[in-house]
XYZ file of C-alpha atoms in Angstrom:
577
model
C -51.209 113.667 147.155
C -50.018 111.604 144.172
C -46.260 110.909 144.325
C -44.341 110.376 141.077
C -42.678 106.988 140.615
C -39.204 108.533 140.424
C -39.538 109.697 144.074
C -40.389 106.183 145.316
C -36.770 105.386 146.398
C -36.879 108.369 148.767
C -40.113 107.132 150.362
C -38.745 103.592 150.696
C -35.663 104.851 152.536
C -37.801 106.983 154.850
C -40.130 104.072 155.566
C -37.154 101.837 156.361
C -35.843 104.370 158.872
C -39.249 104.676 160.496
C -39.609 100.943 161.054
C -36.011 100.532 162.250
C -35.890 103.263 164.897
C -36.901 102.932 168.507
C -40.170 104.341 169.726
C -38.546 106.849 172.060
C -36.035 108.215 169.463
C -36.194 110.286 166.277
C -34.082 108.814 163.488
C -31.904 111.192 161.477
C -32.415 111.227 157.716
C -29.490 113.600 157.136
C -27.121 110.894 155.895
C -29.808 109.486 153.640
C -30.306 112.888 151.989
C -26.571 113.347 151.600
C -26.391 109.922 149.967
C -29.130 110.796 147.521
C -27.279 113.955 146.523
C -24.141 111.894 145.989
C -26.146 109.579 143.720
C -27.273 112.619 141.727
C -23.664 113.717 141.242
C -22.691 110.249 140.018
C -25.602 110.254 137.595
C -24.567 113.720 136.395
C -21.048 112.496 135.655
C -22.396 109.602 133.583
C -24.782 111.874 131.709
C -22.051 114.396 131.022
C -20.164 111.726 129.097
C -23.130 110.881 126.855
C -24.546 112.686 123.815
C -24.853 116.390 124.635
C -28.598 116.678 124.001
C -29.412 113.493 125.906
C -27.172 114.724 128.718
C -28.978 118.060 129.004
C -32.407 116.422 129.254
C -31.104 113.940 131.854
C -29.319 116.610 133.894
C -32.528 118.624 134.042
C -34.324 115.622 135.539
C -31.585 115.136 138.157
C -31.721 118.845 138.991
C -35.467 118.704 139.616
C -34.996 115.726 141.967
C -32.600 117.749 144.140
C -34.935 120.768 144.163
C -37.772 118.482 145.252
C -35.701 117.164 148.186
C -34.658 120.714 149.110
C -38.280 121.869 149.226
C -39.299 118.877 151.363
C -36.542 119.770 153.838
C -37.554 123.446 153.933
C -41.232 122.558 154.421
C -40.452 120.099 157.233
C -41.772 117.122 155.294
C -38.884 114.941 156.482
C -39.888 115.418 160.144
C -42.382 113.002 161.660
C -43.093 110.936 164.780
C -40.018 108.729 164.266
C -37.623 110.608 161.974
C -36.296 114.125 161.358
C -33.636 116.227 159.680
C -31.376 117.103 162.603
C -29.416 119.773 160.685
C -31.744 121.311 158.065
C -29.342 124.167 157.266
C -26.544 121.736 156.357
C -28.945 119.552 154.358
C -30.158 122.551 152.349
C -26.567 123.704 151.823
C -25.626 120.247 150.540
C -28.611 120.350 148.157
C -27.584 123.808 146.893
C -24.034 122.605 146.284
C -25.367 119.631 144.333
C -27.624 121.913 142.271
C -24.692 124.236 141.565
C -22.631 121.294 140.269
C -25.455 120.147 138.011
C -26.042 123.725 136.823
C -22.389 124.042 135.916
C -22.616 120.936 133.721
C -25.855 122.162 132.108
C -24.375 125.590 131.384
C -21.147 124.092 130.002
C -23.005 121.831 127.564
C -25.455 124.579 126.610
C -22.644 127.020 125.965
C -20.531 124.594 123.909
C -23.383 123.327 121.722
C -25.898 126.184 121.510
C -25.000 129.471 123.188
C -21.612 130.144 121.597
C -22.959 129.629 118.062
C -26.157 131.566 118.750
C -24.300 134.514 120.323
C -22.110 134.702 117.213
C -25.130 135.386 114.994
C -25.602 138.960 113.849
C -29.165 139.808 112.812
C -27.739 142.753 110.840
C -25.464 140.540 108.720
C -26.267 140.523 105.008
C -27.436 136.908 104.943
C -29.686 137.002 108.007
C -31.015 140.492 107.302
C -32.032 139.491 103.769
C -33.148 135.906 104.229
C -33.266 134.829 107.843
C -34.542 137.619 110.060
C -37.802 135.861 110.851
C -35.972 132.581 111.416
C -33.533 134.399 113.711
C -36.373 135.902 115.755
C -38.004 132.478 116.083
C -34.678 130.934 117.112
C -34.154 133.682 119.684
C -37.506 132.900 121.295
C -36.725 129.194 121.266
C -33.267 129.841 122.773
C -34.857 131.591 125.754
C -37.627 129.007 126.158
C -35.357 125.941 126.092
C -32.869 127.427 128.544
C -35.687 128.383 130.936
C -37.023 124.825 130.650
C -33.605 123.390 131.498
C -33.541 125.520 134.669
C -37.067 124.742 135.903
C -37.269 123.684 139.553
C -40.396 121.558 139.137
C -42.101 119.723 136.310
C -44.904 121.825 134.836
C -47.409 119.520 133.068
C -48.815 122.466 131.101
C -45.445 123.645 129.802
C -43.735 122.636 126.566
C -41.532 119.576 127.010
C -38.361 119.365 124.947
C -36.670 116.125 123.934
C -33.083 115.380 122.943
C -34.287 115.287 119.338
C -35.742 118.806 119.741
C -32.364 120.053 120.958
C -30.566 118.373 118.047
C -32.964 120.022 115.588
C -32.461 123.407 117.227
C -28.719 123.027 116.789
C -29.323 122.373 113.065
C -31.476 125.521 112.828
C -28.644 127.549 114.312
C -26.230 125.946 111.819
C -28.410 127.159 108.925
C -28.457 130.664 110.409
C -24.679 130.467 110.830
C -24.299 129.761 107.108
C -26.432 132.818 106.347
C -24.487 134.856 108.870
C -21.258 134.058 107.026
C -22.516 135.129 103.609
C -20.666 138.032 102.040
C -22.610 140.968 100.637
C -21.579 140.025 97.081
C -22.875 136.477 97.644
C -26.174 137.844 98.848
C -26.544 140.117 95.841
C -25.826 137.249 93.441
C -28.270 134.961 95.222
C -31.020 137.583 95.116
C -30.395 138.291 91.437
C -30.438 134.565 90.580
C -33.652 134.123 92.534
C -35.316 137.030 90.744
C -34.168 135.718 87.364
C -35.633 132.303 88.182
C -38.884 133.923 89.231
C -39.125 136.056 86.079
C -38.601 132.984 83.911
C -41.374 131.219 85.818
C -43.763 134.111 85.185
C -43.055 133.922 81.461
C -43.506 130.134 81.419
C -46.808 130.513 83.222
C -48.011 133.043 80.642
C -46.944 130.752 77.777
C -49.100 127.947 79.191
C -52.325 129.931 78.923
C -53.020 129.019 75.297
C -52.426 125.229 75.488
C -54.333 125.043 78.778
C -57.321 126.710 77.115
C -57.260 124.719 73.879
C -55.775 121.267 74.496
C -58.063 118.363 75.503
C -55.143 116.540 77.132
C -54.958 118.470 80.385
C -56.626 116.671 83.269
C -58.805 118.438 85.813
C -55.977 118.090 88.333
C -53.467 119.729 85.987
C -55.849 122.601 85.280
C -56.273 123.007 89.038
C -52.500 123.182 89.508
C -52.262 125.819 86.770
C -55.036 127.871 88.350
C -53.392 127.716 91.790
C -50.038 128.736 90.341
C -51.399 132.205 89.576
C -51.972 132.994 93.253
C -48.747 131.279 94.303
C -46.743 133.378 91.853
C -48.447 136.581 93.044
C -47.631 135.700 96.665
C -44.011 135.005 95.745
C -43.689 138.296 93.890
C -44.825 140.174 96.991
C -42.245 138.369 99.138
C -39.403 138.835 96.646
C -40.127 142.529 96.225
C -40.602 143.263 99.923
C -38.838 140.923 102.349
C -37.027 137.713 101.488
C -36.979 135.006 104.145
C -35.086 131.798 104.733
C -38.000 129.846 103.262
C -38.295 131.924 100.057
C -35.974 129.732 97.958
C -37.889 126.615 99.027
C -41.168 128.344 98.092
C -39.790 129.302 94.692
C -38.536 125.762 94.095
C -41.925 124.328 95.077
C -43.737 126.517 92.551
C -41.056 125.823 89.947
C -41.511 122.053 90.435
C -45.218 122.159 89.603
C -44.776 124.685 86.818
C -41.932 122.777 85.165
C -44.064 119.607 85.112
C -46.709 121.451 83.074
C -44.079 122.990 80.777
C -42.583 119.527 80.207
C -46.073 118.147 79.565
C -46.684 120.590 76.692
C -43.185 120.278 75.237
C -43.225 116.457 75.208
C -46.444 115.557 73.425
C -48.565 115.981 76.528
C -46.639 113.496 78.642
C -45.746 114.214 82.267
C -42.213 113.778 83.659
C -41.269 111.508 86.522
C -40.793 113.452 89.762
C -39.590 111.983 93.029
C -42.267 112.356 95.721
C -41.958 115.393 97.941
C -42.739 113.139 100.890
C -41.263 109.664 100.555
C -43.968 107.034 100.833
C -46.721 109.283 99.468
C -47.898 109.497 95.843
C -49.670 112.816 95.281
C -49.609 113.307 91.482
C -49.278 111.605 88.108
C -45.600 112.669 88.016
C -44.883 110.912 91.310
C -46.759 107.808 90.169
C -44.538 107.698 87.084
C -41.469 107.929 89.304
C -42.641 104.942 91.359
C -43.209 102.839 88.245
C -40.162 103.831 86.176
C -37.478 105.256 88.455
C -37.850 103.847 91.968
C -35.344 101.164 92.912
C -36.345 97.781 94.303
C -35.183 98.954 97.731
C -37.405 102.024 97.481
C -40.329 99.783 96.553
C -39.712 97.650 99.644
C -41.560 100.218 101.708
C -45.097 101.240 102.530
C -46.703 103.649 100.071
C -49.947 105.612 100.123
C -51.944 107.202 97.323
C -52.935 110.699 98.429
C -55.248 111.793 95.572
C -57.362 110.515 92.688
C -55.194 110.434 89.553
C -56.259 110.855 85.934
C -53.724 108.707 84.051
C -55.272 108.923 80.569
C -52.009 110.429 79.314
C -50.268 107.067 79.861
C -51.510 106.126 76.378
C -48.722 108.398 75.080
C -45.997 107.207 77.470
C -43.009 105.279 76.093
C -44.637 105.265 72.657
C -41.587 104.045 70.711
C -40.699 101.125 73.002
C -41.809 97.483 73.064
C -43.699 98.273 76.249
C -45.646 101.474 75.543
C -47.767 103.099 78.184
C -47.533 102.678 81.943
C -44.682 100.504 83.149
C -45.902 98.029 85.740
C -44.704 98.497 89.310
C -42.700 95.311 89.624
C -40.912 93.652 92.526
C -43.034 95.586 94.996
C -42.686 94.268 98.537
C -44.591 96.330 101.049
C -48.046 97.781 101.610
C -49.716 99.999 99.034
C -52.726 101.784 100.512
C -54.827 103.579 97.911
C -56.731 105.290 100.728
C -59.937 104.908 98.695
C -58.532 106.797 95.721
C -59.090 106.018 92.042
C -56.656 105.928 89.114
C -58.313 106.490 85.743
C -57.331 105.503 82.231
C -54.157 103.464 82.727
C -52.827 102.243 79.378
C -50.463 99.263 79.437
C -49.186 97.257 76.496
C -46.511 94.614 76.100
C -45.548 93.755 72.530
C -42.341 91.904 73.403
C -42.604 88.243 72.393
C -41.495 85.392 74.639
C -42.671 83.279 77.574
C -43.485 84.614 81.036
C -43.939 88.197 79.937
C -46.372 89.714 82.394
C -48.307 92.947 82.537
C -50.474 94.746 85.081
C -50.422 97.757 87.401
C -48.384 95.598 89.777
C -46.297 92.631 88.717
C -44.203 90.027 90.457
C -45.454 91.409 93.728
C -45.238 90.118 97.272
C -47.127 92.472 99.520
C -50.417 93.949 100.642
C -52.620 96.084 98.407
C -55.759 97.769 99.725
C -58.310 100.527 99.136
C -57.513 101.121 95.462
C -59.676 101.515 92.361
C -58.478 101.308 88.733
C -61.085 102.465 86.221
C -61.169 102.618 82.417
C -57.909 100.685 82.190
C -56.687 99.197 78.921
C -54.219 96.314 79.201
C -52.905 94.483 76.181
C -50.615 91.539 76.801
C -48.117 89.681 74.708
C -48.890 86.764 72.436
C -47.589 83.445 73.691
C -48.812 80.581 75.814
C -47.050 81.893 78.904
C -48.084 85.527 78.710
C -49.693 86.655 81.965
C -51.723 89.779 82.519
C -54.317 91.376 84.752
C -55.467 94.940 85.271
C -54.343 95.132 88.891
C -51.792 92.314 88.931
C -49.742 90.567 86.300
C -48.681 88.099 88.971
C -48.901 88.071 92.750
C -46.826 85.609 94.729
C -47.869 85.687 98.375
C -49.834 88.657 99.625
C -53.243 90.067 100.350
C -55.707 92.261 98.480
C -58.695 93.993 100.050
C -61.178 96.724 99.123
C -59.977 97.055 95.535
C -61.730 97.114 92.158
C -60.933 97.216 88.442
C -62.833 98.238 85.305
C -61.774 98.432 81.659
C -60.453 96.086 78.980
C -57.914 93.230 79.106
C -56.884 91.509 75.890
C -54.561 89.010 74.189
C -52.746 87.428 77.149
C -53.347 83.685 77.307
C -53.186 83.690 81.101
C -55.199 86.765 81.882
C -57.987 88.017 84.091
C -59.844 91.197 84.801
C -58.217 91.361 88.239
C -55.264 88.927 88.340
C -53.203 87.393 85.578
C -51.745 84.741 87.857
C -51.577 84.009 91.567
C -49.022 81.801 93.286
C -47.996 81.011 96.820
C -50.538 82.110 99.417
C -52.875 84.901 98.346
C -55.797 86.317 100.333
C -58.503 88.298 98.520
C -61.440 89.964 100.263
C -64.024 92.629 99.384
C -63.017 93.203 95.767
C -64.812 93.410 92.434
C -63.978 93.519 88.756
C -65.880 94.687 85.700
C -63.275 94.170 82.989
C -64.057 93.068 79.451
C -61.777 90.129 78.693
C -63.653 89.142 75.543
C -61.258 90.885 73.167
C -59.206 88.820 70.667
C -56.837 86.225 72.047
C -54.470 85.279 69.250
C -53.367 82.094 70.962
C -56.884 80.818 71.587
C -55.698 79.528 74.967
C -58.467 79.002 77.494
C -56.671 80.364 80.556
C -58.471 83.667 80.077
C -60.997 84.547 82.722
C -63.243 87.251 84.021
C -61.420 87.472 87.367
C -58.250 85.332 87.610
C -56.508 83.852 84.586
C -54.242 81.266 86.209
C -54.902 80.769 89.927
C -52.312 78.504 91.555
C -51.069 77.882 95.068
C -53.263 78.481 98.118
C -55.976 81.126 98.061
C -58.506 82.630 100.424
C -61.330 84.279 98.501
C -64.169 86.089 100.281
C -66.923 88.548 99.389
C -66.009 89.403 95.793
C -67.766 89.572 92.445
C -67.166 89.959 88.726
C -69.333 91.217 85.891
C -66.667 91.307 83.179
C -67.416 89.732 79.790
C -65.234 86.793 78.766
C -64.962 84.703 75.574
C -64.680 81.407 77.426
C -67.385 82.509 79.853
C -65.298 81.659 82.895
C -64.761 83.284 86.263
C -61.475 81.491 86.825
C -59.034 80.165 84.262
C -57.092 76.952 84.478
C -56.336 76.262 88.148
C -53.014 74.443 88.068
C -52.892 73.001 91.556
C -55.097 75.692 93.081
C -56.123 74.979 96.655
C -58.869 77.163 98.073
C -58.121 77.385 101.780
C -61.274 79.369 102.430
C -63.809 80.541 99.879
C -67.205 82.118 100.294
C -69.366 84.753 98.685
C -68.052 84.996 95.126
C -70.775 86.232 92.780
C -71.013 86.736 89.031
C -73.620 87.939 86.589
C -74.379 85.115 84.122
C -75.606 87.633 81.541
C -72.023 88.892 81.153
C -69.819 86.138 82.519
C -71.982 83.177 81.647
C -72.630 80.058 83.670
C -70.507 77.426 81.933
C -66.854 76.527 82.288
C -66.666 78.376 85.562
C -63.300 76.815 86.215
C -60.905 74.257 84.871
C -59.569 71.809 87.440
C -60.154 74.193 90.333
C -59.313 72.687 93.707
C -61.537 73.424 96.689
C -59.874 72.677 100.045
C -57.491 70.207 98.469
C -60.100 68.212 96.568
C -60.400 68.367 92.769
C -63.925 69.731 92.857
C -65.260 72.321 90.476
C -65.646 75.598 92.323
C -69.201 75.919 91.128
C -70.052 72.525 92.596
C -68.243 73.366 95.832
C -70.499 76.380 96.357
C -67.712 78.899 95.874
C -69.346 80.802 93.032
C -72.938 81.959 92.809
C -74.711 83.053 89.640
C -76.962 86.022 90.372
C -79.254 87.423 87.662
C -78.926 91.125 86.900
C -82.325 91.935 88.457
C -81.110 90.623 91.830
C -78.102 92.908 92.116
C -80.009 95.869 93.569
C -80.434 94.270 96.997
C -77.426 93.764 99.289
C -79.245 91.005 101.161
C -78.723 88.844 98.060
C -74.983 88.953 98.802
C -74.413 87.007 102.041
C -71.196 88.139 103.686
C -71.206 91.601 102.089
C -71.198 93.893 105.114
C -73.241 97.130 104.887
C -70.292 98.876 106.518
C -68.164 97.994 103.477
C -70.657 97.838 100.599
C -73.583 99.854 99.285
C -75.935 99.422 96.360
C -75.771 102.256 93.845
C -75.658 102.968 90.135
C -72.419 104.350 88.744
C -73.204 104.860 85.074
C -69.535 105.370 84.170
C -68.992 101.739 85.226
C -72.320 99.946 84.780
C -75.833 101.022 83.838
C -77.261 98.570 86.376
C -77.282 98.937 90.157
C -74.437 96.943 91.722
C -72.702 96.660 95.088
C -69.912 99.229 95.339
C -67.233 99.598 97.957
C -67.858 102.524 100.281
C -65.447 105.407 100.692
C -64.514 105.969 97.039
C -65.434 109.189 95.243
C -67.261 107.679 92.268
C -68.503 111.150 91.382
C -64.968 111.998 90.226
C -65.333 109.587 87.293
C -67.357 112.134 85.309
C -64.424 114.576 85.459
C -61.822 112.135 84.182
C -60.605 112.210 80.582
C -62.306 109.464 78.613
C -59.759 106.954 77.248
């Protein structure tokens, strides 16, 4: 039989008695058992002084230990060739007294923190009867289950196990029911009337959206899907409101109202979505939540890990902030965490910076120190500021220390003097792996500065670059711009199509492993003709588990390697910029 670790001290004491007694005597374990019960009482006193929920869980464990010893005594398990319980009746009595003491502490804590408040609830009160009857019934079942668990005599592996956190949460549930229990009838009537008025307004707003939804070209597929779902959600709410309100009804109404109000705002504000704080912090699930992250989130909020939960059609960003010096999408700056796109795509980002001056940067991210992965930006348009120090890239204006993997960009990048289809500038230590860019950087550059490139405008610092490619057109026909002190720590498998990127001026003063060697000459970059791009074996280092050859006509008419896991089929449903 397998003995739990927590019973090991008992076995050690028994073994010690066995080895210490004489062969012709039976050693008594009565005092040992009494001592163990005394230890339980000491532990119970300590637990009783701790947090109530932690104490209850701990007292239950101590109680089960005593029941285990009591059963061993009753079953004669403490009697052997060299030891015995000389007075089993007294030992069992001592165990029962110990259990009674522990039970008293359990019941006192349970009564003070749960039972008194729960017993005070009246399921016929106006608040509970109207809003919380189902919650009350659930709480009643939980009340019985938790108390039975606290009084179990043995651990049941198949039974539900409750933690101190579970008990704390249950106390909060009872507190909510207590608030409902204390509502006056007049308060209930007002609440119901307000809720019905809110619902009726929502029905009218929904009806008013029918015409613009049907006629306007500015609604994305996702927004039309939200509108379609709202019909069923409103019907479900109407049934609940007219039959039986529950504690969750207000939250359901507010959830529908949140999505509906975003569409109403969209129509009323020149087809521009509002910024809405994410429902779940750390998750971006809509264009409204993406706008919040870029325009409202504090630096502290951006020092966290974020995930993109859906593909987002951001074509409307062309109308964002139209009267400012920075129209369109505002870059997510000072980000310091991990952003995981989870193989989702953002379409049609429009970013423009018309504010003159040095060191003005633009990109989806800017001034970032962090890790970005599994993200695709398609059909982006990024227009930077004139000036020798303007920096811009579709994905990054500037990254200082960080890593990028499994990401890609397509679209147009123009005017910045230090610009690239992927990065504007890199600094510090940056690691890039399994990425590609197909961004046209051949548009006018007023400053005629040559730090414009197909992939990275101004690479500086230390960089690891592996298994990437670019097919973006560029006026200077370069993959990398001016590398001011760039040191490639590790570089392998960077490919480009010379029919779009060209094969001259691949870099200016690029440094490979500390030596001022052109990256082309160091074997970092490989020119691959268009007719060779349909075979993954022509891309050493490109793993078939990460890459596949396919044709995505919305990006390129030719077959190219594409990162696996992205829904490229969604591109046909996006609004064309």
